[in-house]
Short mmCIF file of C-alpha atoms and ligand atoms in Angstrom, two decimals:
data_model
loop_
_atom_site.label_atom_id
_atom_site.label_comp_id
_atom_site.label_asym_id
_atom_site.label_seq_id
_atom_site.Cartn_x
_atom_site.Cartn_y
_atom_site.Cartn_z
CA UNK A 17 0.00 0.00 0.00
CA UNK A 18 1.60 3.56 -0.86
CA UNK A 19 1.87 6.36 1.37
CA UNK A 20 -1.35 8.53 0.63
CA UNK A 21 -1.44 12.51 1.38
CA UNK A 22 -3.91 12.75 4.45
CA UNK A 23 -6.80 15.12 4.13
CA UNK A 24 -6.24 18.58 6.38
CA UNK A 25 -8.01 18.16 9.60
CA UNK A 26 -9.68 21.48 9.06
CA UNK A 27 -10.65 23.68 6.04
CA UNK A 28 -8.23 25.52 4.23
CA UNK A 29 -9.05 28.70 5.37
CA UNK A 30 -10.26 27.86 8.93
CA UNK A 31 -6.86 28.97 10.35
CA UNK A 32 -6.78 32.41 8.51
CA UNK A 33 -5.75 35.09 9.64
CA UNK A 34 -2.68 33.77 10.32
CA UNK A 35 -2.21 31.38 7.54
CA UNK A 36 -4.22 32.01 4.61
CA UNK A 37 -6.08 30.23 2.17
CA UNK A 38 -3.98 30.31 -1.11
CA UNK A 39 -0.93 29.23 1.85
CA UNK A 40 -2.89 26.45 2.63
CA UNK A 41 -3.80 24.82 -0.59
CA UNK A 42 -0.04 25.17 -1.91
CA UNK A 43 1.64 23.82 1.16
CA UNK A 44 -0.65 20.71 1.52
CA UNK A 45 -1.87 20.29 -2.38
CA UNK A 46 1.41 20.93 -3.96
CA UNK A 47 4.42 20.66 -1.21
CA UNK A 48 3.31 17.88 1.25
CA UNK A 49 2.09 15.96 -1.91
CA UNK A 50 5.33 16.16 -3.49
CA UNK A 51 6.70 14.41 -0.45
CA UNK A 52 4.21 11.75 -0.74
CA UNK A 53 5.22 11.36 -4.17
CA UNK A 54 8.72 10.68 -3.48
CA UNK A 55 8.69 8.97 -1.06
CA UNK A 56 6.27 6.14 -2.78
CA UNK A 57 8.52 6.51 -5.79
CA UNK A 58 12.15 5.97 -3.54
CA UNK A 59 10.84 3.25 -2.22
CA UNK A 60 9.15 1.73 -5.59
CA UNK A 61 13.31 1.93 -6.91
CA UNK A 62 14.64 0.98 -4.11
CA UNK A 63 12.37 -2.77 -4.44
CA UNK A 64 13.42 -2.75 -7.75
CA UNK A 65 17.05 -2.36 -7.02
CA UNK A 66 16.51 -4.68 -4.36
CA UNK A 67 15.30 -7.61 -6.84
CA UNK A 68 17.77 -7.18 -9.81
CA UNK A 69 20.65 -7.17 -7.14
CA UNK A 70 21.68 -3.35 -7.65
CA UNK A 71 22.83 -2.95 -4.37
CA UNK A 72 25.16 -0.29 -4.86
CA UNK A 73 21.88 1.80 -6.31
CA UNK A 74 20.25 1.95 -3.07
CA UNK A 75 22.40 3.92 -1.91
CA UNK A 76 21.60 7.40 -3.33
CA UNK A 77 17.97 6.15 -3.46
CA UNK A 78 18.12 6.36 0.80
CA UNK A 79 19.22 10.08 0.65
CA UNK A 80 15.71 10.42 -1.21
CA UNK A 81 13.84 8.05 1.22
CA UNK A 82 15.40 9.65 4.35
CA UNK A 83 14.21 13.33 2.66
CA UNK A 84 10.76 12.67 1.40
CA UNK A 85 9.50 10.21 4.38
CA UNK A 86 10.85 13.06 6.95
CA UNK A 87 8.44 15.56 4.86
CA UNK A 88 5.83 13.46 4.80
CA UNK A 89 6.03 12.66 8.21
CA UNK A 90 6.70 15.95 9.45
CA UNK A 91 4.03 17.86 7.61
CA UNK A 92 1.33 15.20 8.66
CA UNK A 93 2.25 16.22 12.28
CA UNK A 94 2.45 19.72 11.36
CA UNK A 95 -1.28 19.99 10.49
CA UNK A 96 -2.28 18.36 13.18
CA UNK A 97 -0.33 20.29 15.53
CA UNK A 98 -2.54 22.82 14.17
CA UNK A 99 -6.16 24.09 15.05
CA UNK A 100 -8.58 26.83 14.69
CA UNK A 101 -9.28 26.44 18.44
CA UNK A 102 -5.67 26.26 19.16
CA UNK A 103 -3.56 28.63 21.55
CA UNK A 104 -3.08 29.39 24.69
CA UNK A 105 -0.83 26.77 26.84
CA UNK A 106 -0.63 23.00 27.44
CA UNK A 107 -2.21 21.88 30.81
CA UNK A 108 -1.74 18.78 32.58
CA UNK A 109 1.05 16.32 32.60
CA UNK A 110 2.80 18.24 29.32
CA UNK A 111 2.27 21.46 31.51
CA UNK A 112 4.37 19.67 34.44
CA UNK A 113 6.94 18.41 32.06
CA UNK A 114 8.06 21.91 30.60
CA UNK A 115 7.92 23.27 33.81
CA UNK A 116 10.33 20.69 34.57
CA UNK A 117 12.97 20.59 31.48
CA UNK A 118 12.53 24.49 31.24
CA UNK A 119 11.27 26.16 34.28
CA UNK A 120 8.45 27.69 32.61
CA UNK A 121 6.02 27.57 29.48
CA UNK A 122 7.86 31.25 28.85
CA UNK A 123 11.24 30.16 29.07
CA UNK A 124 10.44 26.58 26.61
CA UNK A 125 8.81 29.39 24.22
CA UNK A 126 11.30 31.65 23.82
CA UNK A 127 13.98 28.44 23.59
CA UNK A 128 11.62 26.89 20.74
CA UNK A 129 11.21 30.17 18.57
CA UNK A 130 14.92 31.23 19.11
CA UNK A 131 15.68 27.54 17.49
CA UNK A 132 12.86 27.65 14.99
CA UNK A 133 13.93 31.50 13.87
CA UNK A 134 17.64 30.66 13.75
CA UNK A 135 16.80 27.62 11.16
CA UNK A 136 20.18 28.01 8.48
CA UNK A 137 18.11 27.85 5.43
CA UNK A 138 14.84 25.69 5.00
CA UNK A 139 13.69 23.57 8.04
CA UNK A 140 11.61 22.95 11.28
CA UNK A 141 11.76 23.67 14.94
CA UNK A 142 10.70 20.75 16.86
CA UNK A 143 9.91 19.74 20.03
CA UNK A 144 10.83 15.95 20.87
CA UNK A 145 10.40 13.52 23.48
CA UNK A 146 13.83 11.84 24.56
CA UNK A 147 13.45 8.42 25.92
CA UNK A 148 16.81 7.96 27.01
CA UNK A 149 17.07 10.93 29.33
CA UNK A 150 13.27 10.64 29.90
CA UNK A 151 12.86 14.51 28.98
CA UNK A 152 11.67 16.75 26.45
CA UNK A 153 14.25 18.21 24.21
CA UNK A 154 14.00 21.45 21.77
CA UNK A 155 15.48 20.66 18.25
CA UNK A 156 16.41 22.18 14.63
CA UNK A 157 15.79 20.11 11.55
CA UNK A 158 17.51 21.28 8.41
CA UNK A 159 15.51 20.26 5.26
CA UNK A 160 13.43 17.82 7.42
CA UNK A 161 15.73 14.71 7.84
CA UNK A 162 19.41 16.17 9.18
CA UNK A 163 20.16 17.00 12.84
CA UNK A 164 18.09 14.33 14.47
CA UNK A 165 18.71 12.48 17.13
CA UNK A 166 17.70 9.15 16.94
CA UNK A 167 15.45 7.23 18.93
CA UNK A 168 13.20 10.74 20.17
CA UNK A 169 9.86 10.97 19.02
CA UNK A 170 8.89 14.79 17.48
CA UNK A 171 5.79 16.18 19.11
CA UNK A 172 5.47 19.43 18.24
CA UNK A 173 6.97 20.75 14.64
CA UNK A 174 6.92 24.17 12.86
CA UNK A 175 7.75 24.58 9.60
CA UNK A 176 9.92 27.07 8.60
CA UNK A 177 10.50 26.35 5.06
CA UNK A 178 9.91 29.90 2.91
CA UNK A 179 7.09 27.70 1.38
CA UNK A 180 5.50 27.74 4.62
CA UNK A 181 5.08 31.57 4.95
CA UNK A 182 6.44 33.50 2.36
CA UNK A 183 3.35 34.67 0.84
CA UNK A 184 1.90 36.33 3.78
CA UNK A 185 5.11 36.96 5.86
CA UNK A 186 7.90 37.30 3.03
CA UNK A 187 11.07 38.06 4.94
CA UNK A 188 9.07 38.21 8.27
CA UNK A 189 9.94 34.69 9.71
CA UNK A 190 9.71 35.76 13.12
CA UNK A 191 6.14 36.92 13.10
CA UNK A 192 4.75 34.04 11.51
CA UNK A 193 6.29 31.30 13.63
CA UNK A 194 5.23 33.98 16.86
CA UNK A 195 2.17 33.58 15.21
CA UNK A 196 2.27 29.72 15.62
CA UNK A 197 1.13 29.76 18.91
CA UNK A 198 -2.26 31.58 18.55
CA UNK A 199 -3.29 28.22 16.55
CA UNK A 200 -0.96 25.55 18.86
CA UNK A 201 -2.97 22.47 19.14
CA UNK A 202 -1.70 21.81 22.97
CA UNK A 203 -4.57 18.47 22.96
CA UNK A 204 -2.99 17.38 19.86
CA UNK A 205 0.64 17.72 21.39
CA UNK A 206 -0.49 16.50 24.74
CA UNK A 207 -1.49 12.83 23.17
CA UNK A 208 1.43 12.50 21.22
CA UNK A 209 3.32 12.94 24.41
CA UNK A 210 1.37 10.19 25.96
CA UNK A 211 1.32 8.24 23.41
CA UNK A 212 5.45 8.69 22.99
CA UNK A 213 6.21 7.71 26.34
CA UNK A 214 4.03 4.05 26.73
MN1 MN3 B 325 6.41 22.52 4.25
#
């Protein structure tokens, strides 16, 4: 079964005014769906390589795989992370774990937008959940696959990709990803983090 591009869990416009309509329908029609694409294709050659016993094929074919299943993964996340009812701050158990790894909701904010802002080029800020050191760590991803860490589980993602914003925000980066947090989905985040530490 191919990856499929998932349907936005809202309308296109329903998170206007800070992302707008025309935004909307080229990030998720156009960009996520290229991801999609690739990805399903990468992994189409990479069987094929796999059965004529190209080995030495695959290897280029992974720097494609590792880039377009981080997009598609990333932007499925993304929308979610996402609501019209969104903002304001996380309660509960997330609440008690930022207090924890960052003293405050203010403090993890302004860590998470000076990462996000300071993005070299096209990426994401992201907020992870570290198993090993059983805590919740603040992260850059350039394009969408480099600078992990493995094993941690992403959360909470914001895309910072000129793609993302450009057409409302141009040069503005800062005010759109500011912006972010009048639509955060904090139930949305909240279950991933339950679900990422089981
Ligand atoms: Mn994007």
């Amino acid at each position: 079964m191919p990856h499929q591009l998932p349907d936005l869990p809202y309308a296109y416009d329903a998170l206007e005014p800070f992302l707008n309509e025309e935004t909307m329908r080229l990030h998720h029609d156009k960009h996520h769906a290229g991801y999609v694409h690739g990805l399903n294709e990468a992994e189409e050659k990479i069987k094929a390589a796999q059965q004529s016993g190209d080995f030495a094929a695959i290897r280029g074919l992974c720097d494609a795989l590792a880039f377009n299943y981080s997009g598609h993964l990333f932007h499925t996340l993304f929308w979610n992370n996402m609501s019209p009812d969104g903002g304001g701050e996380p309660e509960g158990e997330l609440a008690a774990q930022i207090n924890k790894d960052f003293g405050s909701f203010a403090t993890f904010k302004a860590r998470f937008l000076a990462a996000t802002n300071s993005v070299q080029g096209s990426g994401w800020g992201v907020v992870a959940w570290q198993p090993l050191g059983a805590q919740l760590v603040i992260l850059q991803a350039e394009k969408h696959q480099n600078l992990a860490q493995w094993g941690v589980t992403p959360l909470l993602v914001l895309d910072v990709w000129e793609h993302a914003y450009y057409l409302q925000y141009q040069n503005r980066r800062p005010e759109f990803t500011e912006g972010f947090f009048t639509v955060t989905n904090w139930e949305d985040v909240a279950a991933c983090f339950a679900s990422a530490r089981k």
